[in-house]
Amino acid sequence: MSLNNSSNVFLDSAPSNSNRFQVNVINESHESSAAVDNNTDPPHYEETSFGDETQNRFRISFRPGNQECYDNFLQNGETAKTDASFHAYDSHTNTYYLQTFGHNTVDAVPKIEYYRNTGSISGPKVNRPSLLEIHEQLAKNVAVAPGSADRVANGDGMPGDEEVENKEEEDNAGVVKFGWVKGVLVRCMLNIWGVMLFIRLSWIVGEAGIGGAYYLISRSLGPEFGGSIGLIFAFANAVAVAMYVVGFAETVVDLLKESNSMMVDPTNDIRIIGSITVVILLGISVAGMEWEAKAQVILLVILLIAIANFFIGTVIPSNNEKKSRGFFNYQASIFAENFGPSFTKGEGFFSVFAIFFPAATGILAGANISGDLEDPQDAIPRGTMLAIFITTVAYIGVAICVGACVVRDATGSMNDTIISGMNCNGSAACGLGYDFSRCRHEPCQYGLMNNFQVMSMVSGFGPLITAGIFSATLSSALASLVSAPKVFQALCKDNIYKALQFFAKGYGKNNEPLRGYILTFVIAMAFILIAELNTIAPIISNFFLASYALINFSCFHASYAKSPGWRPAYGIYNMWVSLFGAVLCCAVMFVINWWAAVITYVIEFFLYIYVTYKKPDVNWGSSTQALSYVSALDNALELTTVEDHVKNFRPQCIVLTGGPMTRPALLDITHAFTKNSGLCICCEVFVGPRKLCVKEMNSGMAKKQAWLIKNKIKAFYAAVAADCFRDGVRSLLQASGLGRMKPNTLVIGYKKNWRKAPLTEIENYVGIIHDAFDFEIGVVIVRISQGFDISQVLQVQDELEKLEQERLALEATIKDNECEEGSGGIRGLFKKASQLNITKPTPKKDSSMSTIQSMHVGEFNQKLVEASTQFKKKQGKGTIDVWWLFDDGGLTLLIPYILTLRKKWKDCKLRIYVGGKINRIEEEKIAMASLLSKFRIKFADIHIIGDINIKPNKESWKVFEEMIEPYRLHESCKDLTTAEKLKRETPWKITDAELEAVKEKSYRQVRLNELLQEHSRAANLIVLSLPVARKGSISDWLYMAWLEILTKNLPPVLLVRGNHKNVLTFYS
């Protein structure tokens, strides 16, 4: 039965076409509805005059098996009759249209045939009407011209205040900066020529034969790697202080032994001397970098003299005492004997390597103080490479010389000479006249394997070697004592570990890390108490190897990421060599000591997980970021090679939030169904002069994206500058996204103030809906009772924060001056107050703004504040009512289904409402249940609404007529000339012809609101099919009236219309 255009008369009629919906009565399902419908008093959302009117209607209920068609019935004393003004064929296009809800419309109800594949054996596939067919203009018989006035700016949020950064110039006077020689070369040479050169190299030759790291890692691999290895690297440098000090103390103890001046015993003497030494070194370091640098130069000079003294000593003829201790000058037999390894019990290549390896740790001595260099980019590579070359030559030279001059074992007794006729068995010492064979059975004190002071014995003047040992050990200890706090300070300044922020503070012109010095001192003291050099050295080797492994890997990673910012200056650089070095470092760690390596990596992994979880707010342009970009780009390009498939459809939304913080509720509900599954872009249009708009837009981009990240909203922020709001949105709809990751759904808030808004704003609002449909993009309009825009609340909060800061500043000033006496104290108070610019607020020109500023934010529109957070809260047990009236491809059903998968909405059940034929209630209910089960979508209930075609009651219709009255032209009440003039002057107004032509659709919107109030007022959320306004047929104001009356006095509503392409499928 179809609805008559007349507003007063209903008469009986027989159905004219079996394909039409025959709606005669209101159907009430025989199944009971959810308890919330029967027992809960629904909340009041908005004032309305017809909230309970539908309860006064006369209703007839059908039971299963008792469905009859009633030819006529009374409703409010009126009789129904067939509308003779609608025909099965359109007079202009001669196209047949189904009668949906008894109206001449192409829009179709949900049917399983629309979701079948072509050639399906279960039935034929039917194509639903496209979005183009229901949106484009059919005929121009209605004299309605869309408004063509100029568009206006959008009201999406208040422009952010321009951020002006005032950076004070740093006072560089007095800051010490070093060049590549003093800053890098000297430091590296002193560290590499450390304790190992003078008191362990001879032993290593006897056993094995002759044969700014934190910045590099963190800035290359990011805070996760840098933060974890940086802590280990700083700790390793602190332990290195102990190693060098213990080496120094060993030499002093040996001298005490020779003079019989031991204090307690060798171990405790090392602890005592080491403790005193580290205190003195701490004093030098605290005195400042300049003093430390001067000391390093003096120590280098001594070291060079000591090394030269050793080489001179190798050519001075040996005496009998030195020969008894194993030194015979250069001998080919000794060189041949010492060329291969001869490991003692418990030693091997890697155990010896572990003890020697700390000698190589000095290569980073210059990089560790990069902040104190004049030109780090030039100084570090030049100084480090030259230092490596010089020290490598020196180490090899010393190893060859000592291996060619000194035998492995010697007794030290001048009486152990060869007896006539004795067989030497190839021993070099025996061939030179000495018998040291008893060293095979009992320990000896001399020779390469036993005497750590071999270089002193060989040298031309022994005290110079002792001075060299002191110079090497103390300089290396001093360099490590400076490096460790610097690395630690850099780590703490990055605020990766919040608990260590205390150590980030620097003092003086050079920003000296005094707190870091104390921490390093404590660590060094703890390891000095071990008093055993061969125990400390492997610990350092492990930590430094881990650091070097990541340095090598960072070089490889930067190359692999193909970042344009990675431009190595070395022509012979190869990334695969870096990777090999990283793998080799890791392998050596495990060979030296597998359990120590495991512990090191467990600590590093724990720190990595910690930093990853905490997500420090740093941006270093790391290669990890570069590789993420490359991966994302590759994946995006790969997606373009694959055709879209309905199974992989996900809502990818453009959300017109303006500034994302100004409409949080709109963003929250969108984020609820896009998080972890679809694209979400918060968009803002800046309208006005291009230069000003672009400046304002660019200044706020980073801030607004940062707000999204801070609030853990997985969305992007995008903005455009345009001459008008609609043009800006049109640009966003066309250009947003990348490849397959392009928006397919537009989400906008309902324009609550449409009746007070200027004409151009309404044209813009409705125009962007038309544009979205033109671009085949779905539309979601969200309405909540209080509206979305909280920009005024944010302004109040900003004002209150400023006032609070000024109050605290004034209180601090008063507190600082409360103890001062006399007028000077008062003057000081006013002086500081003037510096703080604490003045009486000047009244604003805008009286409404003044009123807002005078109100406390807790008192200002509390309902709006609460409404803005309603979608952040967990939704209790309730329902999401889905009124799937028209088949749009399934988006109206998919969005609420995704919501039920979220933690906040998981307690809400889906109730499905669809329109149906009165004589097929049960069949259509079964069909819909079958379709939903094929989609594998769980639902609590299905309601077939059989009374959508009923004419709304008088009061409901009266509300609608009053709503549109200010926008009607009323041309039929005027003469032809006056009517034509009015049409020209106000083309946007609703004409009588238009209103009469679409009265049936207007009835439907009013009637649907009655049904929504009757069935869904207690729902948590209503998802409803969005009516489509055919272009050129429905004026903007009439369409806004439809949306208003349709969603009035209801819970939050999502008006959804897909692009009429399948987004659901039941095929696997």
Short mmCIF file of C-alpha atoms in Angstrom, two decimals, residues 450-633:
data_model
loop_
_atom_site.label_atom_id
_atom_site.label_comp_id
_atom_site.label_asym_id
_atom_site.label_seq_id
_atom_site.Cartn_x
_atom_site.Cartn_y
_atom_site.Cartn_z
CA ASN A 450 107.05 -15.01 33.71
CA ASN A 451 108.34 -11.46 33.99
CA PHE A 452 105.93 -8.61 33.32
CA GLN A 453 108.79 -6.08 33.52
CA VAL A 454 110.73 -7.43 30.52
CA MET A 455 110.72 -4.06 28.76
CA SER A 456 112.41 -2.43 31.75
CA MET A 457 115.11 -5.06 31.66
CA VAL A 458 115.69 -4.72 27.91
CA SER A 459 115.68 -0.92 27.83
CA GLY A 460 118.80 1.18 27.87
CA PHE A 461 117.76 2.95 31.06
CA GLY A 462 115.23 1.02 33.23
CA PRO A 463 113.73 3.98 35.14
CA LEU A 464 112.60 5.50 31.83
CA ILE A 465 110.50 2.41 31.13
CA THR A 466 109.04 2.67 34.60
CA ALA A 467 108.22 6.29 33.81
CA GLY A 468 106.71 5.12 30.52
CA ILE A 469 104.55 2.58 32.35
CA PHE A 470 103.40 5.28 34.73
CA SER A 471 102.70 7.56 31.78
CA ALA A 472 100.82 4.90 29.78
CA THR A 473 98.70 3.64 32.64
CA LEU A 474 97.90 7.03 34.14
CA SER A 475 97.13 8.65 30.77
CA SER A 476 94.83 5.79 29.80
CA ALA A 477 93.15 5.85 33.18
CA LEU A 478 92.72 9.61 32.91
CA ALA A 479 91.26 9.36 29.40
CA SER A 480 88.79 6.67 30.50
CA LEU A 481 87.91 8.66 33.60
CA VAL A 482 86.99 11.57 31.33
CA SER A 483 85.29 9.45 28.66
CA ALA A 484 82.98 7.44 30.92
CA PRO A 485 81.23 10.46 32.51
CA LYS A 486 80.90 12.16 29.11
CA VAL A 487 79.23 9.10 27.58
CA PHE A 488 77.08 8.69 30.66
CA GLN A 489 76.08 12.36 30.59
CA ALA A 490 75.11 12.09 26.91
CA LEU A 491 73.01 9.04 27.71
CA CYS A 492 71.26 10.81 30.58
CA LYS A 493 70.65 14.00 28.60
CA ASP A 494 68.73 12.01 26.04
CA ASN A 495 66.38 11.12 28.91
CA ILE A 496 66.17 7.52 27.80
CA TYR A 497 66.35 6.30 31.38
CA LYS A 498 64.27 8.60 33.57
CA ALA A 499 65.90 7.36 36.79
CA LEU A 500 69.34 8.48 35.57
CA GLN A 501 68.31 12.04 34.74
CA PHE A 502 70.15 13.18 37.88
CA PHE A 503 73.50 12.56 36.18
CA ALA A 504 72.72 14.68 33.11
CA LYS A 505 73.51 17.98 34.80
CA GLY A 506 76.74 19.70 33.78
CA TYR A 507 78.72 22.44 35.48
CA GLY A 508 80.86 25.33 34.27
CA LYS A 509 81.65 26.62 30.81
CA ASN A 510 82.47 23.15 29.51
CA ASN A 511 79.37 21.58 31.02
CA GLU A 512 81.52 19.21 33.09
CA PRO A 513 79.62 16.09 34.29
CA LEU A 514 80.73 16.26 37.91
CA ARG A 515 78.00 13.88 39.03
CA GLY A 516 79.12 11.45 36.35
CA TYR A 517 82.70 11.69 37.63
CA ILE A 518 81.56 10.60 41.07
CA LEU A 519 79.62 7.66 39.63
CA THR A 520 82.62 6.60 37.52
CA PHE A 521 84.86 6.92 40.57
CA VAL A 522 82.61 4.59 42.59
CA ILE A 523 82.56 1.96 39.81
CA ALA A 524 86.33 2.19 39.32
CA MET A 525 86.95 1.80 43.05
CA ALA A 526 84.82 -1.33 43.16
CA PHE A 527 86.90 -3.01 40.43
CA ILE A 528 90.22 -1.76 41.78
CA LEU A 529 89.53 -3.86 44.86
CA ILE A 530 89.72 -6.96 42.63
CA ALA A 531 93.44 -6.10 42.27
CA GLU A 532 93.98 -8.58 39.40
CA LEU A 533 94.65 -7.21 35.92
CA ASN A 534 94.06 -10.52 34.10
CA THR A 535 90.59 -10.75 35.71
CA ILE A 536 89.52 -7.20 34.89
CA ALA A 537 90.71 -7.21 31.25
CA PRO A 538 88.32 -9.93 29.93
CA ILE A 539 85.33 -8.10 31.48
CA ILE A 540 86.21 -4.99 29.52
CA SER A 541 86.85 -7.02 26.37
CA ASN A 542 83.31 -8.39 26.49
CA PHE A 543 81.63 -5.02 26.87
CA PHE A 544 83.79 -3.28 24.28
CA LEU A 545 83.31 -6.07 21.76
CA ALA A 546 79.54 -5.66 22.13
CA SER A 547 79.94 -1.93 21.53
CA TYR A 548 82.16 -2.41 18.49
CA ALA A 549 79.78 -4.99 17.08
CA LEU A 550 76.98 -2.42 17.11
CA ILE A 551 79.23 0.30 15.71
CA ASN A 552 79.98 -1.94 12.75
CA PHE A 553 76.35 -2.94 12.45
CA SER A 554 75.23 0.69 12.55
CA CYS A 555 77.45 1.44 9.54
CA PHE A 556 76.01 -1.55 7.70
CA HIS A 557 72.45 -0.66 8.69
CA ALA A 558 72.80 2.94 7.55
CA SER A 559 74.04 1.74 4.16
CA TYR A 560 71.34 -0.91 3.87
CA ALA A 561 68.62 1.65 4.67
CA LYS A 562 69.79 3.74 1.68
CA SER A 563 69.29 6.97 3.60
CA PRO A 564 70.44 10.00 1.57
CA GLY A 565 71.88 11.39 4.81
CA TRP A 566 74.40 8.51 5.02
CA ARG A 567 77.38 9.72 3.03
CA PRO A 568 80.59 7.98 4.20
CA ALA A 569 83.70 9.94 3.30
CA TYR A 570 85.95 6.89 2.90
CA GLY A 571 86.30 5.84 -0.71
CA ILE A 572 87.14 2.23 0.19
CA TYR A 573 84.15 1.80 2.50
CA ASN A 574 82.02 -1.30 1.94
CA MET A 575 78.93 -2.11 3.94
CA TRP A 576 79.57 -5.86 3.82
CA VAL A 577 82.91 -5.36 5.53
CA SER A 578 81.03 -3.59 8.32
CA LEU A 579 78.61 -6.49 8.61
CA PHE A 580 81.50 -8.96 8.69
CA GLY A 581 83.14 -6.93 11.46
CA ALA A 582 79.92 -6.98 13.48
CA VAL A 583 79.52 -10.74 13.11
CA LEU A 584 83.19 -11.28 13.95
CA CYS A 585 82.91 -9.22 17.15
CA CYS A 586 79.90 -11.26 18.26
CA ALA A 587 81.65 -14.54 17.46
CA VAL A 588 84.81 -13.53 19.33
CA MET A 589 82.74 -12.63 22.39
CA PHE A 590 81.40 -16.17 22.59
CA VAL A 591 84.78 -17.78 21.89
CA ILE A 592 86.50 -15.77 24.62
CA ASN A 593 83.89 -16.53 27.25
CA TRP A 594 80.49 -17.83 26.18
CA TRP A 595 78.70 -17.33 29.52
CA ALA A 596 79.99 -13.76 29.85
CA ALA A 597 78.78 -13.08 26.29
CA VAL A 598 75.35 -14.51 27.12
CA ILE A 599 75.11 -12.31 30.22
CA THR A 600 76.16 -9.26 28.19
CA TYR A 601 73.50 -9.86 25.56
CA VAL A 602 70.82 -10.64 28.13
CA ILE A 603 71.53 -7.28 29.79
CA GLU A 604 71.54 -5.54 26.43
CA PHE A 605 68.29 -7.25 25.39
CA PHE A 606 66.61 -6.28 28.66
CA LEU A 607 67.64 -2.65 28.24
CA TYR A 608 66.49 -2.73 24.60
CA ILE A 609 63.04 -4.00 25.59
CA TYR A 610 62.83 -1.37 28.34
CA VAL A 611 63.65 1.51 25.98
CA THR A 612 61.30 0.13 23.31
CA TYR A 613 58.47 -0.05 25.84
CA LYS A 614 59.10 3.43 27.24
CA LYS A 615 59.32 4.99 23.75
CA PRO A 616 61.50 8.02 24.62
CA ASP A 617 60.52 11.22 22.88
CA VAL A 618 63.65 11.56 20.75
CA ASN A 619 64.25 11.90 17.04
CA TRP A 620 67.80 11.32 15.83
CA GLY A 621 67.17 10.46 12.21
CA SER A 622 68.43 6.95 12.84
CA SER A 623 68.91 4.32 10.18
CA THR A 624 66.13 2.37 11.87
CA GLN A 625 63.78 5.18 10.88
CA ALA A 626 65.23 5.18 7.39
CA LEU A 627 64.74 1.44 7.05
CA SER A 628 61.18 1.73 8.35
CA TYR A 629 60.51 4.30 5.65
CA VAL A 630 62.04 2.09 2.95
CA SER A 631 60.01 -0.90 4.17
CA ALA A 632 56.80 1.13 4.25
CA LEU A 633 57.48 2.46 0.76
#
